């Protein structure tokens, strides 16, 4: 038993540290550090820098630009990327549709989509959830009917994150209405420019335009855009969701936020000294740090075990990481909110009325604290809500 | 980075796990529990942490973790923590050649038990809060004072005692550690049963003469050594609590599957399922920190070791509270009874919680060291 990294792993880590800080523009990393919304440009720029260095898609097969890293190297990569406040590579591209196409797609699809996906020449969005299909995803009702060698898609997708930027959407659609719930679902790739698609923004409680509704009105999709086999989409979706959950703990990100909250607390005046002198505050920091350290080791245990596990067995560890990881992410945003204190009250610039041009009362970083806190309530809802994770632990692991 | 046990550690784990299962304490049994100390000696676990040149087996904190986890799982009350981990820890980390040669073989073979007499009225968890005095008298020291809640104190043959040789009550300097024969004139003990089935003692020292050769480590400079040995013991305690939690969680899940109410197993109620799932999360968080504590226990740089061990104890305590309370609740009335084992795991977790510092104490320590995470 040994928790230390080898000298090679430390060198690997230090190279990445240097790379992230030297190559990814400081303005972009500052936005991430402050938890501000990123423009499309920011995400594309940052991912292209990674891609040029072969670092955008380490989780893909080597033949398609992946790395044959050890689990420990993967862990270090994710941790360092997050601690350096580099934007996460576009999840939909890198962790969702990319691996699905690489694993189940045709050669033609791989050639057409994978390089462009790695470089965000194609921006993907995820069309799984629907108004009536949230946790119970398999109850989805968007249909795709085969007509003259084409699929004709009708229905509505909900919660489509960053769909406003998307060139393509990967969708779960019902291709067999007579089959049992999970059986009649297929995985379709759809060009967002297709006639019949309407994207309607949905503004979230933090005032941001992050999610959308996407309507499909008899949208024609060429047959070759089906991934794998018809009516096997649920299997590919499960594969995708399992990928989504690895790295869901976002420990590097929480560490980065926590460290930042501590620095800001030392700079924030309170009680005649600084907020850091307040032992009640520091105690809560300590509590959070303890939980985070425990989760970090839990994550390391999972990583160290990855090579040995039977990949087909349900892994309760990923549910544990999801539950605790999301809770800690939320707690760190709560902590930042409390550091901002009264300065969390004013809304950020983009929520001010047109033409508003007043100097801010709050420190520059503080107006992002409340929106971030509001926004992060999402992390225990999506990716399989924390209640669903508890169901998984109870059923698959405890046998209840 | 790996979490694998070596072949030797695996064998140790197999044998101590089997031993603990065979000798698991039956809390419902009345009368005195059989003395398993000779069997532990025979298994070699009493010699485990000592180096081979001192007559031991050369195990480290991972080996101690393996043993303590098994003892916790089996609710075993033998004084492994006071005698081998604490007493043995003082000899290993602070004893001079003569002291090691004299005492380690006896501890390792089980003929001598040790205990750490530290706590005083009002000192709570502060190791440096010492009023017991040791005054020089010729070549000897003379000890006067009173120690309480000494773990395993009533049948130990050799005590490690903290006493003040300089300074005043809460000074960090001026504390000296002494090896004191428990039968020496002037030592009087009052034993008591403890909540977890172990025994503790109150020990009075009235003009007890201790030769200078029985000073452990430096005169006036005993605190760092005591701090290190207590950290080693805290890591061991984390493993003990982990073992207790694992078993309690398992027992609870089994019970949910068998207990029927409303015509169905109560395991079918989601309100209980989610709480059982949260218990598992708590156990896994505790396991991670018990491992972490074992990795950090022998770290000599106090600024690295202290916050790590404190964090581990804080997490294990918190998990232990949750698992203990939830286990009782999920069982319903049966866990309130002495006859049933769940309550006894709950009690062990509760006493472990306050040994060498409760959650508040350890969070304060994490806080004082500035915490665990900084910007890179
Ligand atoms: C900000 C944001 C971005 C998102 N982005 C995308 C995206 O890009 N693409 C996409 O496809 N989807 C996306 N989602 C959708 C997300 O996957 C769903 O929100 C999620 O599946 C939960 O569904 P729901 O919101 O309909 O809640 P519901 O399923 O209606 O759940 C409501 C409540 O009931 C609980 N619950 C539900 N079922 C059970 C059960 N069996 N046992 C116990 N409790 C239960 C839930 O935990 C929750 O607390 C996003 C969601 C959010 C909030
Ligand atoms: C100290 C003590 C004194 C008592 N004194 C008396 C007395 O004087 N007279 C008397 O008649 N009784 C007495 N009782 C019995 C008491 O009323 C029962 O313990 C209580 O009704 C719970 O039943 P149970 O213990 O069998 O637990 P169970 O009913 O087996 O419940 C076990 C667990 O399952 C949960 N559970 C059960 N059903 C559901 C459900 N539908 N949904 C979700 N969760 C569920 C429970 O909350 C509990 O966590 C006493 C109990 C105790 C502990």
PDB file of C-alpha atoms in Angstrom, chain B residues 57-328:
ATOM      1  CA  UNK B  57       8.158  -8.968  13.306  1.00  0.00           C
ATOM      2  CA  UNK B  58       8.805  -5.625  11.656  1.00  0.00           C
ATOM      3  CA  UNK B  59       5.251  -4.698  10.725  1.00  0.00           C
ATOM      4  CA  UNK B  60       4.248  -1.121  10.024  1.00  0.00           C
ATOM      5  CA  UNK B  61       1.055   0.880  10.304  1.00  0.00           C
ATOM      6  CA  UNK B  62      -0.624  -1.103   7.523  1.00  0.00           C
ATOM      7  CA  UNK B  63      -0.154  -4.285   9.563  1.00  0.00           C
ATOM      8  CA  UNK B  64      -1.522  -2.508  12.621  1.00  0.00           C
ATOM      9  CA  UNK B  65      -4.475  -1.361  10.554  1.00  0.00           C
ATOM     10  CA  UNK B  66      -5.190  -4.929   9.462  1.00  0.00           C
ATOM     11  CA  UNK B  67      -5.182  -6.158  13.048  1.00  0.00           C
ATOM     12  CA  UNK B  68      -7.230  -3.304  14.471  1.00  0.00           C
ATOM     13  CA  UNK B  69      -9.843  -3.546  11.746  1.00  0.00           C
ATOM     14  CA  UNK B  70     -10.313  -7.217  12.572  1.00  0.00           C
ATOM     15  CA  UNK B  71     -10.514  -6.539  16.315  1.00  0.00           C
ATOM     16  CA  UNK B  72     -13.136  -3.864  15.716  1.00  0.00           C
ATOM     17  CA  UNK B  73     -15.129  -6.169  13.483  1.00  0.00           C
ATOM     18  CA  UNK B  74     -15.073  -8.878  16.135  1.00  0.00           C
ATOM     19  CA  UNK B  75     -15.843  -6.467  19.001  1.00  0.00           C
ATOM     20  CA  UNK B  76     -12.750  -7.848  20.679  1.00  0.00           C
ATOM     21  CA  UNK B  77     -11.869  -6.164  23.955  1.00  0.00           C
ATOM     22  CA  UNK B  78      -8.310  -7.371  24.473  1.00  0.00           C
ATOM     23  CA  UNK B  79      -6.070  -4.376  25.249  1.00  0.00           C
ATOM     24  CA  UNK B  80      -4.203  -4.324  21.952  1.00  0.00           C
ATOM     25  CA  UNK B  81      -4.424  -0.555  21.600  1.00  0.00           C
ATOM     26  CA  UNK B  82      -3.063   0.337  25.061  1.00  0.00           C
ATOM     27  CA  UNK B  83      -0.455  -2.364  25.305  1.00  0.00           C
ATOM     28  CA  UNK B  84       0.905  -2.954  21.823  1.00  0.00           C
ATOM     29  CA  UNK B  85       0.047   0.210  19.927  1.00  0.00           C
ATOM     30  CA  UNK B  86       0.512   2.800  22.663  1.00  0.00           C
ATOM     31  CA  UNK B  87       2.907   1.110  25.084  1.00  0.00           C
ATOM     32  CA  UNK B  88       4.748  -0.590  22.253  1.00  0.00           C
ATOM     33  CA  UNK B  89       4.739   2.664  20.311  1.00  0.00           C
ATOM     34  CA  UNK B  90       6.474   4.478  23.152  1.00  0.00           C
ATOM     35  CA  UNK B  91       9.129   1.799  23.387  1.00  0.00           C
ATOM     36  CA  UNK B  92       9.662   1.688  19.616  1.00  0.00           C
ATOM     37  CA  UNK B  93       9.749   5.402  18.986  1.00  0.00           C
ATOM     38  CA  UNK B  94      11.181   6.692  22.256  1.00  0.00           C
ATOM     39  CA  UNK B  95      12.878   3.901  24.143  1.00  0.00           C
ATOM     40  CA  UNK B  96      16.651   3.736  24.547  1.00  0.00           C
ATOM     41  CA  UNK B  97      18.553   0.521  23.825  1.00  0.00           C
ATOM     42  CA  UNK B  98      18.321  -0.731  27.397  1.00  0.00           C
ATOM     43  CA  UNK B  99      14.615  -0.013  27.667  1.00  0.00           C
ATOM     44  CA  UNK B 100      13.888  -1.686  24.372  1.00  0.00           C
ATOM     45  CA  UNK B 101      15.940  -4.733  25.325  1.00  0.00           C
ATOM     46  CA  UNK B 102      14.237  -5.022  28.687  1.00  0.00           C
ATOM     47  CA  UNK B 103      10.590  -4.477  27.745  1.00  0.00           C
ATOM     48  CA  UNK B 104       9.916  -5.153  24.070  1.00  0.00           C
ATOM     49  CA  UNK B 105      10.413  -8.935  24.308  1.00  0.00           C
ATOM     50  CA  UNK B 106       7.985  -9.068  27.228  1.00  0.00           C
ATOM     51  CA  UNK B 107       5.323  -7.036  25.435  1.00  0.00           C
ATOM     52  CA  UNK B 108       5.833  -9.017  22.257  1.00  0.00           C
ATOM     53  CA  UNK B 109       5.407 -12.385  23.973  1.00  0.00           C
ATOM     54  CA  UNK B 110       2.433 -11.135  25.971  1.00  0.00           C
ATOM     55  CA  UNK B 111       3.866 -11.507  29.463  1.00  0.00           C
ATOM     56  CA  UNK B 112       3.793  -7.747  30.055  1.00  0.00           C
ATOM     57  CA  UNK B 113       0.911  -5.422  29.330  1.00  0.00           C
ATOM     58  CA  UNK B 114       1.322  -1.680  29.108  1.00  0.00           C
ATOM     59  CA  UNK B 115      -0.920   1.363  29.380  1.00  0.00           C
ATOM     60  CA  UNK B 116      -0.602   5.098  28.819  1.00  0.00           C
ATOM     61  CA  UNK B 117      -1.529   7.183  31.868  1.00  0.00           C
ATOM     62  CA  UNK B 118      -2.104  10.638  30.497  1.00  0.00           C
ATOM     63  CA  UNK B 119      -5.549  12.116  31.035  1.00  0.00           C
ATOM     64  CA  UNK B 120      -6.090  14.331  34.055  1.00  0.00           C
ATOM     65  CA  UNK B 121      -9.061  16.105  35.512  1.00  0.00           C
ATOM     66  CA  UNK B 122      -9.796  18.972  33.170  1.00  0.00           C
ATOM     67  CA  UNK B 123      -7.197  18.142  30.529  1.00  0.00           C
ATOM     68  CA  UNK B 124      -9.714  16.515  28.192  1.00  0.00           C
ATOM     69  CA  UNK B 125      -7.870  15.979  24.892  1.00  0.00           C
ATOM     70  CA  UNK B 126      -4.889  18.264  25.428  1.00  0.00           C
ATOM     71  CA  UNK B 127      -1.824  16.090  25.871  1.00  0.00           C
ATOM     72  CA  UNK B 128       0.144  19.058  27.151  1.00  0.00           C
ATOM     73  CA  UNK B 129      -2.294  19.832  29.957  1.00  0.00           C
ATOM     74  CA  UNK B 130      -0.319  18.076  32.694  1.00  0.00           C
ATOM     75  CA  UNK B 131      -0.373  18.800  36.417  1.00  0.00           C
ATOM     76  CA  UNK B 132       1.124  15.551  37.698  1.00  0.00           C
ATOM     77  CA  UNK B 133       4.588  16.446  38.897  1.00  0.00           C
ATOM     78  CA  UNK B 134       7.914  14.650  38.823  1.00  0.00           C
ATOM     79  CA  UNK B 135      10.562  16.122  41.080  1.00  0.00           C
ATOM     80  CA  UNK B 136      14.209  15.163  41.034  1.00  0.00           C
ATOM     81  CA  UNK B 137      15.450  13.511  44.186  1.00  0.00           C
ATOM     82  CA  UNK B 138      19.005  12.310  43.905  1.00  0.00           C
ATOM     83  CA  UNK B 139      19.170   9.965  40.930  1.00  0.00           C
ATOM     84  CA  UNK B 140      15.407   9.414  40.972  1.00  0.00           C
ATOM     85  CA  UNK B 141      12.257  11.276  40.158  1.00  0.00           C
ATOM     86  CA  UNK B 142       9.307  11.362  42.519  1.00  0.00           C
ATOM     87  CA  UNK B 143       5.860  11.397  40.901  1.00  0.00           C
ATOM     88  CA  UNK B 144       2.713  12.864  42.387  1.00  0.00           C
ATOM     89  CA  UNK B 145      -0.609  13.172  40.651  1.00  0.00           C
ATOM     90  CA  UNK B 146      -3.714  11.459  39.454  1.00  0.00           C
ATOM     91  CA  UNK B 147      -4.620  10.050  36.051  1.00  0.00           C
ATOM     92  CA  UNK B 148      -8.040   9.010  34.834  1.00  0.00           C
ATOM     93  CA  UNK B 149      -9.657   6.839  32.166  1.00  0.00           C
ATOM     94  CA  UNK B 150      -6.409   4.980  31.552  1.00  0.00           C
ATOM     95  CA  UNK B 151      -7.240   2.490  28.807  1.00  0.00           C
ATOM     96  CA  UNK B 152      -6.334  -1.023  29.905  1.00  0.00           C
ATOM     97  CA  UNK B 153      -4.893   0.573  33.021  1.00  0.00           C
ATOM     98  CA  UNK B 154      -6.066  -1.888  35.631  1.00  0.00           C
ATOM     99  CA  UNK B 155      -4.178  -4.947  34.500  1.00  0.00           C
ATOM    100  CA  UNK B 156      -1.156  -3.339  32.866  1.00  0.00           C
ATOM    101  CA  UNK B 157       2.219  -4.132  34.410  1.00  0.00           C
ATOM    102  CA  UNK B 158       4.030  -1.127  33.023  1.00  0.00           C
ATOM    103  CA  UNK B 159       2.701   2.384  32.680  1.00  0.00           C
ATOM    104  CA  UNK B 160       3.869   5.253  30.510  1.00  0.00           C
ATOM    105  CA  UNK B 161       3.122   8.361  32.540  1.00  0.00           C
ATOM    106  CA  UNK B 162       3.201  12.012  31.521  1.00  0.00           C
ATOM    107  CA  UNK B 163       4.451  14.261  34.279  1.00  0.00           C
ATOM    108  CA  UNK B 164       5.585  17.815  34.585  1.00  0.00           C
ATOM    109  CA  UNK B 165       9.263  18.347  35.309  1.00  0.00           C
ATOM    110  CA  UNK B 166       9.200  22.079  34.501  1.00  0.00           C
ATOM    111  CA  UNK B 167       6.842  24.909  33.641  1.00  0.00           C
ATOM    112  CA  UNK B 168       3.198  25.240  34.461  1.00  0.00           C
ATOM    113  CA  UNK B 169       0.040  23.308  33.754  1.00  0.00           C
ATOM    114  CA  UNK B 170      -0.524  23.973  30.040  1.00  0.00           C
ATOM    115  CA  UNK B 171       3.048  24.582  28.893  1.00  0.00           C
ATOM    116  CA  UNK B 172       4.180  22.490  25.956  1.00  0.00           C
ATOM    117  CA  UNK B 173       7.692  22.264  27.356  1.00  0.00           C
ATOM    118  CA  UNK B 174       8.554  20.698  30.649  1.00  0.00           C
ATOM    119  CA  UNK B 175       6.709  17.412  30.150  1.00  0.00           C
ATOM    120  CA  UNK B 176       8.599  14.181  30.723  1.00  0.00           C
ATOM    121  CA  UNK B 177       7.531  10.613  30.023  1.00  0.00           C
ATOM    122  CA  UNK B 178       8.237   7.907  32.578  1.00  0.00           C
ATOM    123  CA  UNK B 179       8.097   4.144  32.494  1.00  0.00           C
ATOM    124  CA  UNK B 180       6.508   3.263  35.808  1.00  0.00           C
ATOM    125  CA  UNK B 181       6.074  -0.173  37.293  1.00  0.00           C
ATOM    126  CA  UNK B 182       2.362  -0.478  38.006  1.00  0.00           C
ATOM    127  CA  UNK B 183       3.116  -2.307  41.245  1.00  0.00           C
ATOM    128  CA  UNK B 184       5.588   0.286  42.528  1.00  0.00           C
ATOM    129  CA  UNK B 185       4.985   1.646  46.022  1.00  0.00           C
ATOM    130  CA  UNK B 186       2.719   4.699  45.882  1.00  0.00           C
ATOM    131  CA  UNK B 187       0.771   3.567  42.801  1.00  0.00           C
ATOM    132  CA  UNK B 188      -2.868   2.843  43.492  1.00  0.00           C
ATOM    133  CA  UNK B 189      -5.456   1.847  40.913  1.00  0.00           C
ATOM    134  CA  UNK B 190      -9.199   1.706  40.755  1.00  0.00           C
ATOM    135  CA  UNK B 191     -10.453  -0.281  37.780  1.00  0.00           C
ATOM    136  CA  UNK B 192     -13.768   0.151  36.081  1.00  0.00           C
ATOM    137  CA  UNK B 193     -15.733  -1.470  33.298  1.00  0.00           C
ATOM    138  CA  UNK B 194     -16.101   0.661  30.188  1.00  0.00           C
ATOM    139  CA  UNK B 195     -19.055   1.191  27.828  1.00  0.00           C
ATOM    140  CA  UNK B 196     -17.377  -0.849  25.110  1.00  0.00           C
ATOM    141  CA  UNK B 197     -16.650  -3.869  27.292  1.00  0.00           C
ATOM    142  CA  UNK B 198     -12.992  -2.981  27.851  1.00  0.00           C
ATOM    143  CA  UNK B 199     -11.584  -1.842  31.164  1.00  0.00           C
ATOM    144  CA  UNK B 200     -10.189   1.478  32.254  1.00  0.00           C
ATOM    145  CA  UNK B 201      -8.594   2.689  35.477  1.00  0.00           C
ATOM    146  CA  UNK B 202      -8.053   5.691  37.604  1.00  0.00           C
ATOM    147  CA  UNK B 203      -4.472   5.703  38.811  1.00  0.00           C
ATOM    148  CA  UNK B 204      -3.011   7.723  41.652  1.00  0.00           C
ATOM    149  CA  UNK B 205       0.701   8.381  42.066  1.00  0.00           C
ATOM    150  CA  UNK B 206       1.696   9.337  45.593  1.00  0.00           C
ATOM    151  CA  UNK B 207       5.406   9.896  45.983  1.00  0.00           C
ATOM    152  CA  UNK B 208       6.265   7.187  43.472  1.00  0.00           C
ATOM    153  CA  UNK B 209      10.021   6.848  43.024  1.00  0.00           C
ATOM    154  CA  UNK B 210      11.157   6.307  39.457  1.00  0.00           C
ATOM    155  CA  UNK B 211      14.837   5.847  38.640  1.00  0.00           C
ATOM    156  CA  UNK B 212      16.299   8.226  36.030  1.00  0.00           C
ATOM    157  CA  UNK B 213      16.896   5.219  33.784  1.00  0.00           C
ATOM    158  CA  UNK B 214      13.140   4.963  33.364  1.00  0.00           C
ATOM    159  CA  UNK B 215      12.802   8.335  31.696  1.00  0.00           C
ATOM    160  CA  UNK B 216      11.522   7.761  28.198  1.00  0.00           C
ATOM    161  CA  UNK B 217      13.122  10.124  25.717  1.00  0.00           C
ATOM    162  CA  UNK B 218      14.170  13.585  26.815  1.00  0.00           C
ATOM    163  CA  UNK B 219      13.583  15.210  30.171  1.00  0.00           C
ATOM    164  CA  UNK B 220      11.230  18.199  29.664  1.00  0.00           C
ATOM    165  CA  UNK B 221      10.838  17.279  26.002  1.00  0.00           C
ATOM    166  CA  UNK B 222       8.323  14.444  26.093  1.00  0.00           C
ATOM    167  CA  UNK B 223       5.448  16.103  24.259  1.00  0.00           C
ATOM    168  CA  UNK B 224       6.513  15.514  20.643  1.00  0.00           C
ATOM    169  CA  UNK B 225       7.048  11.827  21.367  1.00  0.00           C
ATOM    170  CA  UNK B 226       3.672  11.559  23.100  1.00  0.00           C
ATOM    171  CA  UNK B 227       2.095  13.370  20.176  1.00  0.00           C
ATOM    172  CA  UNK B 228       3.587  10.980  17.686  1.00  0.00           C
ATOM    173  CA  UNK B 229       2.592   7.859  19.593  1.00  0.00           C
ATOM    174  CA  UNK B 230      -0.934   9.197  20.028  1.00  0.00           C
ATOM    175  CA  UNK B 231      -1.106   9.821  16.283  1.00  0.00           C
ATOM    176  CA  UNK B 232      -0.056   6.220  15.699  1.00  0.00           C
ATOM    177  CA  UNK B 233      -2.805   5.171  18.094  1.00  0.00           C
ATOM    178  CA  UNK B 234      -5.333   7.424  16.355  1.00  0.00           C
ATOM    179  CA  UNK B 235      -4.564   5.740  13.050  1.00  0.00           C
ATOM    180  CA  UNK B 236      -5.084   2.379  14.739  1.00  0.00           C
ATOM    181  CA  UNK B 237      -8.354   3.558  16.260  1.00  0.00           C
ATOM    182  CA  UNK B 238      -9.572   4.660  12.859  1.00  0.00           C
ATOM    183  CA  UNK B 239      -9.073   1.092  11.672  1.00  0.00           C
ATOM    184  CA  UNK B 240     -10.853  -0.310  14.721  1.00  0.00           C
ATOM    185  CA  UNK B 241     -13.839   1.938  14.077  1.00  0.00           C
ATOM    186  CA  UNK B 242     -13.772   1.025  10.423  1.00  0.00           C
ATOM    187  CA  UNK B 243     -13.981  -2.670  11.298  1.00  0.00           C
ATOM    188  CA  UNK B 244     -16.877  -2.010  13.661  1.00  0.00           C
ATOM    189  CA  UNK B 245     -18.685   0.102  11.060  1.00  0.00           C
ATOM    190  CA  UNK B 246     -18.264  -2.455   8.291  1.00  0.00           C
ATOM    191  CA  UNK B 247     -19.756  -5.168  10.417  1.00  0.00           C
ATOM    192  CA  UNK B 248     -22.563  -2.985  11.722  1.00  0.00           C
ATOM    193  CA  UNK B 249     -23.465  -1.910   8.215  1.00  0.00           C
ATOM    194  CA  UNK B 250     -23.483  -5.520   7.049  1.00  0.00           C
ATOM    195  CA  UNK B 251     -25.583  -6.697   9.986  1.00  0.00           C
ATOM    196  CA  UNK B 252     -28.071  -3.900   9.332  1.00  0.00           C
ATOM    197  CA  UNK B 253     -28.462  -4.698   5.647  1.00  0.00           C
ATOM    198  CA  UNK B 254     -28.982  -8.381   6.488  1.00  0.00           C
ATOM    199  CA  UNK B 255     -31.604  -7.473   9.024  1.00  0.00           C
ATOM    200  CA  UNK B 256     -33.507  -5.282   6.569  1.00  0.00           C
ATOM    201  CA  UNK B 257     -33.787  -8.271   4.250  1.00  0.00           C
ATOM    202  CA  UNK B 258     -35.158 -10.618   6.865  1.00  0.00           C
ATOM    203  CA  UNK B 259     -37.416  -8.432   9.022  1.00  0.00           C
ATOM    204  CA  UNK B 260     -40.987  -8.442   7.758  1.00  0.00           C
ATOM    205  CA  UNK B 261     -43.564  -5.741   8.508  1.00  0.00           C
ATOM    206  CA  UNK B 262     -46.691  -4.870   6.571  1.00  0.00           C
ATOM    207  CA  UNK B 263     -46.305  -8.249   4.921  1.00  0.00           C
ATOM    208  CA  UNK B 264     -43.032  -7.403   3.184  1.00  0.00           C
ATOM    209  CA  UNK B 265     -39.348  -7.264   4.079  1.00  0.00           C
ATOM    210  CA  UNK B 266     -38.641  -3.771   5.414  1.00  0.00           C
ATOM    211  CA  UNK B 267     -35.799  -3.690   2.859  1.00  0.00           C
ATOM    212  CA  UNK B 268     -38.466  -2.864   0.291  1.00  0.00           C
ATOM    213  CA  UNK B 269     -39.048   0.598   1.800  1.00  0.00           C
ATOM    214  CA  UNK B 270     -37.104   3.237  -0.089  1.00  0.00           C
ATOM    215  CA  UNK B 271     -36.872   5.437   3.004  1.00  0.00           C
ATOM    216  CA  UNK B 272     -34.694   2.720   4.522  1.00  0.00           C
ATOM    217  CA  UNK B 273     -32.855   1.831   1.316  1.00  0.00           C
ATOM    218  CA  UNK B 274     -31.512   5.334   0.907  1.00  0.00           C
ATOM    219  CA  UNK B 275     -30.366   5.501   4.480  1.00  0.00           C
ATOM    220  CA  UNK B 276     -28.623   2.173   4.103  1.00  0.00           C
ATOM    221  CA  UNK B 277     -26.956   3.487   0.948  1.00  0.00           C
ATOM    222  CA  UNK B 278     -25.782   6.548   2.859  1.00  0.00           C
ATOM    223  CA  UNK B 279     -24.358   4.252   5.519  1.00  0.00           C
ATOM    224  CA  UNK B 280     -22.294   2.563   2.843  1.00  0.00           C
ATOM    225  CA  UNK B 281     -21.041   5.914   1.592  1.00  0.00           C
ATOM    226  CA  UNK B 282     -20.068   6.798   5.155  1.00  0.00           C
ATOM    227  CA  UNK B 283     -18.208   3.511   5.604  1.00  0.00           C
ATOM    228  CA  UNK B 284     -16.282   4.014   2.367  1.00  0.00           C
ATOM    229  CA  UNK B 285     -15.303   7.553   3.314  1.00  0.00           C
ATOM    230  CA  UNK B 286     -14.097   6.195   6.651  1.00  0.00           C
ATOM    231  CA  UNK B 287     -12.163   3.416   4.936  1.00  0.00           C
ATOM    232  CA  UNK B 288     -10.366   5.929   2.771  1.00  0.00           C
ATOM    233  CA  UNK B 289      -9.350   7.979   5.774  1.00  0.00           C
ATOM    234  CA  UNK B 290      -8.308   4.951   7.808  1.00  0.00           C
ATOM    235  CA  UNK B 291      -5.973   4.034   4.941  1.00  0.00           C
ATOM    236  CA  UNK B 292      -4.766   7.612   4.767  1.00  0.00           C
ATOM    237  CA  UNK B 293      -4.074   7.647   8.507  1.00  0.00           C
ATOM    238  CA  UNK B 294      -2.078   4.432   8.242  1.00  0.00           C
ATOM    239  CA  UNK B 295       0.009   5.976   5.446  1.00  0.00           C
ATOM    240  CA  UNK B 296       0.712   9.072   7.508  1.00  0.00           C
ATOM    241  CA  UNK B 297       1.147   7.573  10.983  1.00  0.00           C
ATOM    242  CA  UNK B 298       4.914   7.118  10.812  1.00  0.00           C
ATOM    243  CA  UNK B 299       5.533  10.460   9.132  1.00  0.00           C
ATOM    244  CA  UNK B 300       7.996  12.299  11.357  1.00  0.00           C
ATOM    245  CA  UNK B 301       7.311  15.770   9.990  1.00  0.00           C
ATOM    246  CA  UNK B 302       4.643  16.920  12.391  1.00  0.00           C
ATOM    247  CA  UNK B 303       3.292  19.575  10.032  1.00  0.00           C
ATOM    248  CA  UNK B 304       2.478  16.866   7.512  1.00  0.00           C
ATOM    249  CA  UNK B 305       1.343  14.223   9.951  1.00  0.00           C
ATOM    250  CA  UNK B 306      -0.823  16.189  12.371  1.00  0.00           C
ATOM    251  CA  UNK B 307      -3.480  17.606  10.021  1.00  0.00           C
ATOM    252  CA  UNK B 308      -3.661  14.298   8.174  1.00  0.00           C
ATOM    253  CA  UNK B 309      -4.281  12.240  11.288  1.00  0.00           C
ATOM    254  CA  UNK B 310      -6.674  14.814  12.681  1.00  0.00           C
ATOM    255  CA  UNK B 311      -8.620  14.814   9.418  1.00  0.00           C
ATOM    256  CA  UNK B 312      -8.786  11.040   9.462  1.00  0.00           C
ATOM    257  CA  UNK B 313     -10.130  10.900  13.003  1.00  0.00           C
ATOM    258  CA  UNK B 314     -12.660  13.627  12.258  1.00  0.00           C
ATOM    259  CA  UNK B 315     -13.993  11.736   9.233  1.00  0.00           C
ATOM    260  CA  UNK B 316     -14.022   8.363  10.951  1.00  0.00           C
ATOM    261  CA  UNK B 317     -15.830   9.877  13.929  1.00  0.00           C
ATOM    262  CA  UNK B 318     -18.406  11.458  11.728  1.00  0.00           C
ATOM    263  CA  UNK B 319     -18.969   8.277   9.733  1.00  0.00           C
ATOM    264  CA  UNK B 320     -19.085   6.293  12.963  1.00  0.00           C
ATOM    265  CA  UNK B 321     -21.796   8.494  14.434  1.00  0.00           C
ATOM    266  CA  UNK B 322     -23.883   8.201  11.327  1.00  0.00           C
ATOM    267  CA  UNK B 323     -23.457   4.468  10.898  1.00  0.00           C
ATOM    268  CA  UNK B 324     -24.027   3.784  14.599  1.00  0.00           C
ATOM    269  CA  UNK B 325     -27.149   5.886  14.947  1.00  0.00           C
ATOM    270  CA  UNK B 326     -28.629   4.804  11.652  1.00  0.00           C
ATOM    271  CA  UNK B 327     -27.981   1.139  12.356  1.00  0.00           C
ATOM    272  CA  UNK B 328     -30.001   1.348  15.555  1.00  0.00           C
TER     273      UNK B 328
END
